[in-house]
Amino acid sequence: METPVFQPEGEAFALLGVDAPGQRQAIDALLAGLPSTGWQRVAAALQLSDQQLANAVSISISTLTRRKKEGVFTPEESDRLLRLAALAAKAGTVFTSGERVHTWFTSPHQQLGGESPLAYSRTSVGAAEVNRLLERILDGAPA
């Protein structure tokens, strides 16, 4: 039996509560701006406060409050939220509980220069390294 291939964008969109079965729909959803309802879903998956998630996504609390009222994020904010949602979805497949996901994401890691995966994920380059670290854990390396 084949092992299912992890599709980070599909898992991330599902976590955000957005139906984007294909690449074109995913691009369209990002360009239109993701719905603000996805914010709470990512925060819950990572067991983070709004402030912690806002720091990771590089958005101020006042902007977050506005986006929640407007119901949608900008394409740039959406892209950053999607990046973190993809990592959260992958971490959810690696660790057995939400508490373990939270602990892993918020604890310093030697492989990340002593930073937490959450802090390291603020850029696409850092998020790619966090993704590689999760892949190594999936392959049997220590967490």
mmCIF file of N, CA and C in Angstrom:
data_model
loop_
_atom_site.group_PDB
_atom_site.id
_atom_site.type_symbol
_atom_site.label_atom_id
_atom_site.label_comp_id
_atom_site.label_asym_id
_atom_site.label_seq_id
_atom_site.Cartn_x
_atom_site.Cartn_y
_atom_site.Cartn_z
ATOM 1 N N MET A 1 0.851 -1.173 0.000
ATOM 2 C CA MET A 1 0.000 0.000 0.000
ATOM 3 C C MET A 1 0.899 1.240 0.000
ATOM 4 N N GLU A 2 0.568 2.208 -0.846
ATOM 5 C CA GLU A 2 1.362 3.429 -0.933
ATOM 6 C C GLU A 2 1.042 4.375 0.210
ATOM 7 N N THR A 3 2.081 5.075 0.659
ATOM 8 C CA THR A 3 1.895 6.104 1.677
ATOM 9 C C THR A 3 1.336 7.347 1.001
ATOM 10 N N PRO A 4 0.278 7.961 1.544
ATOM 11 C CA PRO A 4 -0.271 9.159 0.907
ATOM 12 C C PRO A 4 0.760 10.288 0.927
ATOM 13 N N VAL A 5 0.792 11.018 -0.167
ATOM 14 C CA VAL A 5 1.709 12.151 -0.279
ATOM 15 C C VAL A 5 1.070 13.351 0.406
ATOM 16 N N PHE A 6 1.852 14.010 1.233
ATOM 17 C CA PHE A 6 1.357 15.205 1.919
ATOM 18 C C PHE A 6 1.293 16.350 0.921
ATOM 19 N N GLN A 7 0.159 16.994 0.821
ATOM 20 C CA GLN A 7 -0.009 18.140 -0.061
ATOM 21 C C GLN A 7 -0.251 19.355 0.811
ATOM 22 N N PRO A 8 0.831 20.115 1.091
ATOM 23 C CA PRO A 8 0.714 21.181 2.080
ATOM 24 C C PRO A 8 -0.332 22.232 1.748
ATOM 25 N N GLU A 9 -0.432 22.619 0.486
ATOM 26 C CA GLU A 9 -1.408 23.654 0.161
ATOM 27 C C GLU A 9 -2.829 23.159 0.371
ATOM 28 N N GLY A 10 -3.108 21.923 -0.059
ATOM 29 C CA GLY A 10 -4.447 21.375 0.123
ATOM 30 C C GLY A 10 -4.804 21.251 1.593
ATOM 31 N N GLU A 11 -3.868 20.742 2.381
ATOM 32 C CA GLU A 11 -4.089 20.617 3.824
ATOM 33 C C GLU A 11 -4.247 21.990 4.472
ATOM 34 N N ALA A 12 -3.451 22.938 4.013
ATOM 35 C CA ALA A 12 -3.505 24.289 4.582
ATOM 36 C C ALA A 12 -4.840 24.954 4.262
ATOM 37 N N PHE A 13 -5.289 24.839 3.019
ATOM 38 C CA PHE A 13 -6.575 25.433 2.663
ATOM 39 C C PHE A 13 -7.703 24.771 3.447
ATOM 40 N N ALA A 14 -7.620 23.461 3.636
ATOM 41 C CA ALA A 14 -8.630 22.766 4.434
ATOM 42 C C ALA A 14 -8.628 23.294 5.865
ATOM 43 N N LEU A 15 -7.431 23.472 6.434
ATOM 44 C CA LEU A 15 -7.335 24.019 7.790
ATOM 45 C C LEU A 15 -7.961 25.406 7.860
ATOM 46 N N LEU A 16 -7.772 26.192 6.814
ATOM 47 C CA LEU A 16 -8.325 27.545 6.765
ATOM 48 C C LEU A 16 -9.831 27.558 6.456
ATOM 49 N N GLY A 17 -10.379 26.401 6.116
ATOM 50 C CA GLY A 17 -11.799 26.326 5.795
ATOM 51 C C GLY A 17 -12.125 26.820 4.402
ATOM 52 N N VAL A 18 -11.143 26.730 3.487
ATOM 53 C CA VAL A 18 -11.316 27.222 2.117
ATOM 54 C C VAL A 18 -11.277 26.037 1.161
ATOM 55 N N ASP A 19 -12.248 25.984 0.256
ATOM 56 C CA ASP A 19 -12.290 24.926 -0.755
ATOM 57 C C ASP A 19 -11.467 25.383 -1.958
ATOM 58 N N ALA A 20 -10.291 24.781 -2.113
ATOM 59 C CA ALA A 20 -9.424 25.099 -3.245
ATOM 60 C C ALA A 20 -8.822 23.794 -3.747
ATOM 61 N N PRO A 21 -9.613 23.008 -4.508
ATOM 62 C CA PRO A 21 -9.162 21.674 -4.905
ATOM 63 C C PRO A 21 -8.022 21.666 -5.921
ATOM 64 N N GLY A 22 -7.814 22.749 -6.600
ATOM 65 C CA GLY A 22 -6.758 22.788 -7.603
ATOM 66 C C GLY A 22 -5.900 24.028 -7.471
ATOM 67 N N GLN A 23 -4.816 24.030 -8.236
ATOM 68 C CA GLN A 23 -3.876 25.144 -8.167
ATOM 69 C C GLN A 23 -4.535 26.470 -8.563
ATOM 70 N N ARG A 24 -5.343 26.453 -9.617
ATOM 71 C CA ARG A 24 -5.990 27.690 -10.074
ATOM 72 C C ARG A 24 -6.914 28.243 -8.989
ATOM 73 N N GLN A 25 -7.683 27.382 -8.341
ATOM 74 C CA GLN A 25 -8.584 27.826 -7.275
ATOM 75 C C GLN A 25 -7.788 28.358 -6.085
ATOM 76 N N ALA A 26 -6.646 27.741 -5.802
ATOM 77 C CA ALA A 26 -5.798 28.196 -4.704
ATOM 78 C C ALA A 26 -5.261 29.596 -4.997
ATOM 79 N N ILE A 27 -4.784 29.793 -6.212
ATOM 80 C CA ILE A 27 -4.266 31.109 -6.603
ATOM 81 C C ILE A 27 -5.374 32.148 -6.534
ATOM 82 N N ASP A 28 -6.538 31.810 -7.067
ATOM 83 C CA ASP A 28 -7.674 32.743 -7.045
ATOM 84 C C ASP A 28 -8.065 33.098 -5.614
ATOM 85 N N ALA A 29 -8.068 32.092 -4.726
ATOM 86 C CA ALA A 29 -8.428 32.337 -3.324
ATOM 87 C C ALA A 29 -7.428 33.283 -2.674
ATOM 88 N N LEU A 30 -6.146 33.083 -2.948
ATOM 89 C CA LEU A 30 -5.122 33.968 -2.377
ATOM 90 C C LEU A 30 -5.237 35.378 -2.931
ATOM 91 N N LEU A 31 -5.449 35.502 -4.225
ATOM 92 C CA LEU A 31 -5.549 36.835 -4.836
ATOM 93 C C LEU A 31 -6.790 37.585 -4.367
ATOM 94 N N ALA A 32 -7.864 36.837 -4.092
ATOM 95 C CA ALA A 32 -9.088 37.464 -3.587
ATOM 96 C C ALA A 32 -8.961 37.801 -2.105
ATOM 97 N N GLY A 33 -8.033 37.136 -1.429
ATOM 98 C CA GLY A 33 -7.862 37.316 0.016
ATOM 99 C C GLY A 33 -8.598 36.219 0.761
ATOM 100 N N LEU A 34 -7.894 35.580 1.661
ATOM 101 C CA LEU A 34 -8.509 34.502 2.440
ATOM 102 C C LEU A 34 -9.504 35.073 3.449
ATOM 103 N N PRO A 35 -10.558 34.330 3.745
ATOM 104 C CA PRO A 35 -11.526 34.801 4.731
ATOM 105 C C PRO A 35 -10.913 34.859 6.126
ATOM 106 N N SER A 36 -11.306 35.849 6.870
ATOM 107 C CA SER A 36 -10.741 36.039 8.210
ATOM 108 C C SER A 36 -11.132 34.921 9.162
ATOM 109 N N THR A 37 -12.152 34.139 8.825
ATOM 110 C CA THR A 37 -12.562 33.031 9.692
ATOM 111 C C THR A 37 -11.464 31.974 9.809
ATOM 112 N N GLY A 38 -10.584 31.910 8.825
ATOM 113 C CA GLY A 38 -9.491 30.952 8.869
ATOM 114 C C GLY A 38 -8.476 31.260 9.955
ATOM 115 N N TRP A 39 -8.417 32.526 10.359
ATOM 116 C CA TRP A 39 -7.456 32.938 11.391
ATOM 117 C C TRP A 39 -7.622 32.127 12.664
ATOM 118 N N GLN A 40 -8.845 32.036 13.145
ATOM 119 C CA GLN A 40 -9.117 31.336 14.405
ATOM 120 C C GLN A 40 -8.817 29.858 14.279
ATOM 121 N N ARG A 41 -9.019 29.307 13.096
ATOM 122 C CA ARG A 41 -8.743 27.882 12.882
ATOM 123 C C ARG A 41 -7.249 27.597 12.995
ATOM 124 N N VAL A 42 -6.420 28.484 12.444
ATOM 125 C CA VAL A 42 -4.961 28.307 12.540
ATOM 126 C C VAL A 42 -4.513 28.534 13.983
ATOM 127 N N ALA A 43 -5.056 29.586 14.607
ATOM 128 C CA ALA A 43 -4.713 29.858 16.013
ATOM 129 C C ALA A 43 -5.066 28.670 16.891
ATOM 130 N N ALA A 44 -6.211 28.053 16.644
ATOM 131 C CA ALA A 44 -6.627 26.894 17.440
ATOM 132 C C ALA A 44 -5.730 25.690 17.167
ATOM 133 N N ALA A 45 -5.371 25.472 15.912
ATOM 134 C CA ALA A 45 -4.523 24.325 15.559
ATOM 135 C C ALA A 45 -3.158 24.425 16.234
ATOM 136 N N LEU A 46 -2.644 25.647 16.357
ATOM 137 C CA LEU A 46 -1.339 25.861 16.977
ATOM 138 C C LEU A 46 -1.446 26.234 18.459
ATOM 139 N N GLN A 47 -2.676 26.384 18.945
ATOM 140 C CA GLN A 47 -2.934 26.799 20.325
ATOM 141 C C GLN A 47 -2.188 28.112 20.633
ATOM 142 N N LEU A 48 -2.409 29.097 19.768
ATOM 143 C CA LEU A 48 -1.758 30.399 19.899
ATOM 144 C C LEU A 48 -2.777 31.484 20.181
ATOM 145 N N SER A 49 -2.331 32.524 20.851
ATOM 146 C CA SER A 49 -3.157 33.716 21.022
ATOM 147 C C SER A 49 -3.137 34.514 19.713
ATOM 148 N N ASP A 50 -4.059 35.446 19.590
ATOM 149 C CA ASP A 50 -4.046 36.334 18.427
ATOM 150 C C ASP A 50 -2.712 37.064 18.320
ATOM 151 N N GLN A 51 -2.172 37.508 19.449
ATOM 152 C CA GLN A 51 -0.910 38.245 19.437
ATOM 153 C C GLN A 51 0.237 37.371 18.925
ATOM 154 N N GLN A 52 0.310 36.135 19.390
ATOM 155 C CA GLN A 52 1.374 35.234 18.938
ATOM 156 C C GLN A 52 1.274 34.960 17.439
ATOM 157 N N LEU A 53 0.060 34.697 16.976
ATOM 158 C CA LEU A 53 -0.128 34.430 15.552
ATOM 159 C C LEU A 53 0.122 35.690 14.732
ATOM 160 N N ALA A 54 -0.317 36.827 15.237
ATOM 161 C CA ALA A 54 -0.091 38.097 14.527
ATOM 162 C C ALA A 54 1.398 38.367 14.358
ATOM 163 N N ASN A 55 2.185 38.101 15.380
ATOM 164 C CA ASN A 55 3.632 38.275 15.281
ATOM 165 C C ASN A 55 4.209 37.368 14.198
ATOM 166 N N ALA A 56 3.751 36.120 14.162
ATOM 167 C CA ALA A 56 4.268 35.152 13.199
ATOM 168 C C ALA A 56 3.881 35.504 11.762
ATOM 169 N N VAL A 57 2.721 36.126 11.598
ATOM 170 C CA VAL A 57 2.226 36.477 10.268
ATOM 171 C C VAL A 57 2.573 37.925 9.905
ATOM 172 N N SER A 58 3.228 38.613 10.816
ATOM 173 C CA SER A 58 3.642 40.014 10.603
ATOM 174 C C SER A 58 2.449 40.918 10.296
ATOM 175 N N ILE A 59 1.494 40.875 11.213
ATOM 176 C CA ILE A 59 0.321 41.730 11.100
ATOM 177 C C ILE A 59 0.051 42.323 12.483
ATOM 178 N N SER A 60 -0.270 43.598 12.531
ATOM 179 C CA SER A 60 -0.540 44.230 13.825
ATOM 180 C C SER A 60 -1.932 43.826 14.324
ATOM 181 N N ILE A 61 -2.115 43.931 15.608
ATOM 182 C CA ILE A 61 -3.421 43.600 16.195
ATOM 183 C C ILE A 61 -4.503 44.545 15.668
ATOM 184 N N SER A 62 -4.170 45.818 15.482
ATOM 185 C CA SER A 62 -5.179 46.746 14.955
ATOM 186 C C SER A 62 -5.577 46.367 13.527
ATOM 187 N N THR A 63 -4.608 45.933 12.723
ATOM 188 C CA THR A 63 -4.932 45.482 11.366
ATOM 189 C C THR A 63 -5.741 44.191 11.428
ATOM 190 N N LEU A 64 -5.374 43.288 12.322
ATOM 191 C CA LEU A 64 -6.125 42.050 12.482
ATOM 192 C C LEU A 64 -7.582 42.348 12.846
ATOM 193 N N THR A 65 -7.788 43.270 13.755
ATOM 194 C CA THR A 65 -9.143 43.645 14.156
ATOM 195 C C THR A 65 -9.929 44.168 12.952
ATOM 196 N N ARG A 66 -9.277 45.003 12.137
ATOM 197 C CA ARG A 66 -9.926 45.520 10.922
ATOM 198 C C ARG A 66 -10.255 44.389 9.955
ATOM 199 N N ARG A 67 -9.310 43.492 9.758
ATOM 200 C CA ARG A 67 -9.533 42.384 8.810
ATOM 201 C C ARG A 67 -10.669 41.478 9.282
ATOM 202 N N LYS A 68 -10.755 41.263 10.583
ATOM 203 C CA LYS A 68 -11.854 40.443 11.093
ATOM 204 C C LYS A 68 -13.198 41.111 10.820
ATOM 205 N N LYS A 69 -13.243 42.433 10.941
ATOM 206 C CA LYS A 69 -14.489 43.170 10.635
ATOM 207 C C LYS A 69 -14.792 43.137 9.148
ATOM 208 N N GLU A 70 -13.750 43.295 8.320
ATOM 209 C CA GLU A 70 -13.917 43.294 6.865
ATOM 210 C C GLU A 70 -14.215 41.890 6.341
ATOM 211 N N GLY A 71 -13.727 40.872 7.062
ATOM 212 C CA GLY A 71 -13.988 39.498 6.676
ATOM 213 C C GLY A 71 -12.968 38.881 5.738
ATOM 214 N N VAL A 72 -11.929 39.635 5.368
ATOM 215 C CA VAL A 72 -10.968 39.115 4.405
ATOM 216 C C VAL A 72 -9.593 39.746 4.627
ATOM 217 N N PHE A 73 -8.552 38.965 4.350
ATOM 218 C CA PHE A 73 -7.180 39.462 4.418
ATOM 219 C C PHE A 73 -6.733 39.922 3.037
ATOM 220 N N THR A 74 -5.698 40.737 2.993
ATOM 221 C CA THR A 74 -5.114 41.121 1.707
ATOM 222 C C THR A 74 -4.415 39.895 1.116
ATOM 223 N N PRO A 75 -4.108 39.919 -0.181
ATOM 224 C CA PRO A 75 -3.372 38.797 -0.770
ATOM 225 C C PRO A 75 -2.030 38.530 -0.070
ATOM 226 N N GLU A 76 -1.320 39.576 0.296
ATOM 227 C CA GLU A 76 -0.024 39.398 0.964
ATOM 228 C C GLU A 76 -0.206 38.763 2.345
ATOM 229 N N GLU A 77 -1.171 39.254 3.107
ATOM 230 C CA GLU A 77 -1.458 38.680 4.428
ATOM 231 C C GLU A 77 -1.931 37.238 4.285
ATOM 232 N N SER A 78 -2.736 36.999 3.254
ATOM 233 C CA SER A 78 -3.247 35.654 2.992
ATOM 234 C C SER A 78 -2.110 34.682 2.712
ATOM 235 N N ASP A 79 -1.147 35.128 1.933
ATOM 236 C CA ASP A 79 -0.009 34.283 1.602
ATOM 237 C C ASP A 79 0.781 33.907 2.857
ATOM 238 N N ARG A 80 0.983 34.869 3.729
ATOM 239 C CA ARG A 80 1.720 34.591 4.978
ATOM 240 C C ARG A 80 0.920 33.666 5.898
ATOM 241 N N LEU A 81 -0.391 33.870 5.967
ATOM 242 C CA LEU A 81 -1.233 33.004 6.797
ATOM 243 C C LEU A 81 -1.257 31.591 6.222
ATOM 244 N N LEU A 82 -1.337 31.473 4.910
ATOM 245 C CA LEU A 82 -1.321 30.162 4.261
ATOM 246 C C LEU A 82 -0.015 29.430 4.549
ATOM 247 N N ARG A 83 1.089 30.155 4.503
ATOM 248 C CA ARG A 83 2.402 29.557 4.775
ATOM 249 C C ARG A 83 2.410 28.921 6.168
ATOM 250 N N LEU A 84 1.899 29.624 7.153
ATOM 251 C CA LEU A 84 1.869 29.094 8.510
ATOM 252 C C LEU A 84 0.835 27.971 8.641
ATOM 253 N N ALA A 85 -0.285 28.100 7.949
ATOM 254 C CA ALA A 85 -1.305 27.045 7.985
ATOM 255 C C ALA A 85 -0.753 25.744 7.398
ATOM 256 N N ALA A 86 0.065 25.843 6.357
ATOM 257 C CA ALA A 86 0.665 24.647 5.763
ATOM 258 C C ALA A 86 1.590 23.962 6.761
ATOM 259 N N LEU A 87 2.376 24.750 7.473
ATOM 260 C CA LEU A 87 3.265 24.177 8.488
ATOM 261 C C LEU A 87 2.466 23.571 9.640
ATOM 262 N N ALA A 88 1.398 24.241 10.039
ATOM 263 C CA ALA A 88 0.549 23.730 11.116
ATOM 264 C C ALA A 88 -0.090 22.405 10.703
ATOM 265 N N ALA A 89 -0.563 22.335 9.459
ATOM 266 C CA ALA A 89 -1.177 21.098 8.972
ATOM 267 C C ALA A 89 -0.155 19.968 8.944
ATOM 268 N N LYS A 90 1.057 20.261 8.490
ATOM 269 C CA LYS A 90 2.090 19.224 8.448
ATOM 270 C C LYS A 90 2.461 18.798 9.866
ATOM 271 N N ALA A 91 2.612 19.759 10.767
ATOM 272 C CA ALA A 91 2.948 19.425 12.152
ATOM 273 C C ALA A 91 1.853 18.552 12.772
ATOM 274 N N GLY A 92 0.621 18.792 12.370
ATOM 275 C CA GLY A 92 -0.487 17.980 12.868
ATOM 276 C C GLY A 92 -0.396 16.532 12.431
ATOM 277 N N THR A 93 0.289 16.265 11.324
ATOM 278 C CA THR A 93 0.493 14.880 10.889
ATOM 279 C C THR A 93 1.702 14.251 11.565
ATOM 280 N N VAL A 94 2.602 15.087 12.078
ATOM 281 C CA VAL A 94 3.832 14.606 12.708
ATOM 282 C C VAL A 94 3.611 14.287 14.183
ATOM 283 N N PHE A 95 2.897 15.162 14.865
ATOM 284 C CA PHE A 95 2.740 15.033 16.315
ATOM 285 C C PHE A 95 1.352 14.518 16.655
ATOM 286 N N THR A 96 1.254 13.856 17.803
ATOM 287 C CA THR A 96 0.028 13.143 18.155
ATOM 288 C C THR A 96 -1.047 13.997 18.815
ATOM 289 N N SER A 97 -0.713 15.218 19.204
ATOM 290 C CA SER A 97 -1.722 16.040 19.880
ATOM 291 C C SER A 97 -1.488 17.517 19.589
ATOM 292 N N GLY A 98 -2.533 18.295 19.764
ATOM 293 C CA GLY A 98 -2.417 19.737 19.607
ATOM 294 C C GLY A 98 -1.423 20.339 20.577
ATOM 295 N N GLU A 99 -1.355 19.772 21.761
ATOM 296 C CA GLU A 99 -0.407 20.267 22.764
ATOM 297 C C GLU A 99 1.038 20.050 22.302
ATOM 298 N N ARG A 100 1.297 18.882 21.711
ATOM 299 C CA ARG A 100 2.653 18.621 21.199
ATOM 300 C C ARG A 100 2.986 19.531 20.028
ATOM 301 N N VAL A 101 2.003 19.814 19.172
ATOM 302 C CA VAL A 101 2.214 20.754 18.059
ATOM 303 C C VAL A 101 2.582 22.125 18.626
ATOM 304 N N HIS A 102 1.816 22.582 19.595
ATOM 305 C CA HIS A 102 2.066 23.887 20.219
ATOM 306 C C HIS A 102 3.460 23.928 20.849
ATOM 307 N N THR A 103 3.785 22.912 21.623
ATOM 308 C CA THR A 103 5.087 22.877 22.291
ATOM 309 C C THR A 103 6.218 22.900 21.272
ATOM 310 N N TRP A 104 6.096 22.111 20.214
ATOM 311 C CA TRP A 104 7.146 22.059 19.203
ATOM 312 C C TRP A 104 7.282 23.419 18.503
ATOM 313 N N PHE A 105 6.161 24.029 18.156
ATOM 314 C CA PHE A 105 6.189 25.301 17.424
ATOM 315 C C PHE A 105 6.714 26.464 18.264
ATOM 316 N N THR A 106 6.536 26.394 19.562
ATOM 317 C CA THR A 106 6.890 27.547 20.398
ATOM 318 C C THR A 106 8.174 27.356 21.201
ATOM 319 N N SER A 107 8.821 26.213 21.062
ATOM 320 C CA SER A 107 10.066 25.950 21.802
ATOM 321 C C SER A 107 11.280 26.208 20.913
ATOM 322 N N PRO A 108 12.357 26.717 21.510
ATOM 323 C CA PRO A 108 13.592 26.918 20.732
ATOM 324 C C PRO A 108 14.153 25.580 20.243
ATOM 325 N N HIS A 109 14.720 25.614 19.033
ATOM 326 C CA HIS A 109 15.320 24.422 18.453
ATOM 327 C C HIS A 109 16.737 24.728 17.990
ATOM 328 N N GLN A 110 17.643 23.851 18.355
ATOM 329 C CA GLN A 110 19.042 24.013 17.979
ATOM 330 C C GLN A 110 19.198 24.074 16.462
ATOM 331 N N GLN A 111 18.411 23.267 15.739
ATOM 332 C CA GLN A 111 18.494 23.225 14.280
ATOM 333 C C GLN A 111 18.070 24.547 13.636
ATOM 334 N N LEU A 112 17.404 25.396 14.405
ATOM 335 C CA LEU A 112 16.945 26.703 13.898
ATOM 336 C C LEU A 112 17.690 27.840 14.586
ATOM 337 N N GLY A 113 18.904 27.567 15.006
ATOM 338 C CA GLY A 113 19.721 28.597 15.643
ATOM 339 C C GLY A 113 19.175 29.046 16.985
ATOM 340 N N GLY A 114 18.458 28.169 17.659
ATOM 341 C CA GLY A 114 17.905 28.505 18.966
ATOM 342 C C GLY A 114 16.570 29.235 18.913
ATOM 343 N N GLU A 115 16.027 29.437 17.723
ATOM 344 C CA GLU A 115 14.706 30.077 17.599
ATOM 345 C C GLU A 115 13.611 29.023 17.575
ATOM 346 N N SER A 116 12.404 29.450 17.864
ATOM 347 C CA SER A 116 11.262 28.547 17.756
ATOM 348 C C SER A 116 10.843 28.453 16.282
ATOM 349 N N PRO A 117 10.233 27.341 15.880
ATOM 350 C CA PRO A 117 9.720 27.248 14.512
ATOM 351 C C PRO A 117 8.736 28.373 14.189
ATOM 352 N N LEU A 118 7.957 28.784 15.176
ATOM 353 C CA LEU A 118 7.008 29.867 14.958
ATOM 354 C C LEU A 118 7.734 31.156 14.571
ATOM 355 N N ALA A 119 8.761 31.514 15.315
ATOM 356 C CA ALA A 119 9.531 32.721 15.004
ATOM 357 C C ALA A 119 10.284 32.564 13.691
ATOM 358 N N TYR A 120 10.825 31.397 13.453
ATOM 359 C CA TYR A 120 11.622 31.155 12.249
ATOM 360 C C TYR A 120 10.769 31.208 10.983
ATOM 361 N N SER A 121 9.477 30.965 11.124
ATOM 362 C CA SER A 121 8.562 30.883 9.979
ATOM 363 C C SER A 121 8.063 32.234 9.487
ATOM 364 N N ARG A 122 8.577 33.313 10.024
ATOM 365 C CA ARG A 122 8.084 34.638 9.614
ATOM 366 C C ARG A 122 8.434 34.985 8.172
ATOM 367 N N THR A 123 9.415 34.311 7.606
ATOM 368 C CA THR A 123 9.772 34.547 6.199
ATOM 369 C C THR A 123 9.605 33.247 5.424
ATOM 370 N N SER A 124 9.531 33.352 4.116
ATOM 371 C CA SER A 124 9.390 32.150 3.293
ATOM 372 C C SER A 124 10.636 31.275 3.393
ATOM 373 N N VAL A 125 11.810 31.882 3.494
ATOM 374 C CA VAL A 125 13.051 31.123 3.631
ATOM 375 C C VAL A 125 13.055 30.358 4.957
ATOM 376 N N GLY A 126 12.683 31.024 6.034
ATOM 377 C CA GLY A 126 12.613 30.371 7.335
ATOM 378 C C GLY A 126 11.554 29.285 7.370
ATOM 379 N N ALA A 127 10.406 29.559 6.760
ATOM 380 C CA ALA A 127 9.327 28.564 6.730
ATOM 381 C C ALA A 127 9.765 27.323 5.954
ATOM 382 N N ALA A 128 10.531 27.520 4.891
ATOM 383 C CA ALA A 128 11.031 26.377 4.121
ATOM 384 C C ALA A 128 11.952 25.511 4.983
ATOM 385 N N GLU A 129 12.752 26.145 5.825
ATOM 386 C CA GLU A 129 13.636 25.379 6.716
ATOM 387 C C GLU A 129 12.825 24.649 7.786
ATOM 388 N N VAL A 130 11.785 25.280 8.311
ATOM 389 C CA VAL A 130 10.907 24.607 9.280
ATOM 390 C C VAL A 130 10.239 23.411 8.604
ATOM 391 N N ASN A 131 9.829 23.574 7.364
ATOM 392 C CA ASN A 131 9.233 22.481 6.612
ATOM 393 C C ASN A 131 10.240 21.331 6.455
ATOM 394 N N ARG A 132 11.492 21.651 6.140
ATOM 395 C CA ARG A 132 12.525 20.617 6.018
ATOM 396 C C ARG A 132 12.732 19.897 7.359
ATOM 397 N N LEU A 133 12.691 20.654 8.439
ATOM 398 C CA LEU A 133 12.848 20.055 9.765
ATOM 399 C C LEU A 133 11.694 19.084 10.051
ATOM 400 N N LEU A 134 10.478 19.482 9.705
ATOM 401 C CA LEU A 134 9.322 18.570 9.885
ATOM 402 C C LEU A 134 9.492 17.327 9.014
ATOM 403 N N GLU A 135 10.006 17.490 7.808
ATOM 404 C CA GLU A 135 10.259 16.340 6.941
ATOM 405 C C GLU A 135 11.265 15.386 7.557
ATOM 406 N N ARG A 136 12.321 15.942 8.141
ATOM 407 C CA ARG A 136 13.325 15.105 8.790
ATOM 408 C C ARG A 136 12.706 14.329 9.960
ATOM 409 N N ILE A 137 11.822 14.995 10.714
ATOM 410 C CA ILE A 137 11.148 14.317 11.825
ATOM 411 C C ILE A 137 10.266 13.195 11.288
ATOM 412 N N LEU A 138 9.555 13.455 10.190
ATOM 413 C CA LEU A 138 8.738 12.415 9.573
ATOM 414 C C LEU A 138 9.591 11.224 9.136
ATOM 415 N N ASP A 139 10.836 11.518 8.745
ATOM 416 C CA ASP A 139 11.743 10.460 8.309
ATOM 417 C C ASP A 139 12.452 9.777 9.473
ATOM 418 N N GLY A 140 12.129 10.187 10.705
ATOM 419 C CA GLY A 140 12.672 9.491 11.866
ATOM 420 C C GLY A 140 13.716 10.230 12.670
ATOM 421 N N ALA A 141 14.052 11.462 12.271
ATOM 422 C CA ALA A 141 15.010 12.245 13.059
ATOM 423 C C ALA A 141 14.337 12.702 14.357
ATOM 424 N N PRO A 142 15.115 12.974 15.401
ATOM 425 C CA PRO A 142 14.505 13.436 16.653
ATOM 426 C C PRO A 142 13.852 14.811 16.499
ATOM 427 N N ALA A 143 12.788 15.020 17.255
ATOM 428 C CA ALA A 143 12.073 16.301 17.215
ATOM 429 C C ALA A 143 12.843 17.325 17.991
#
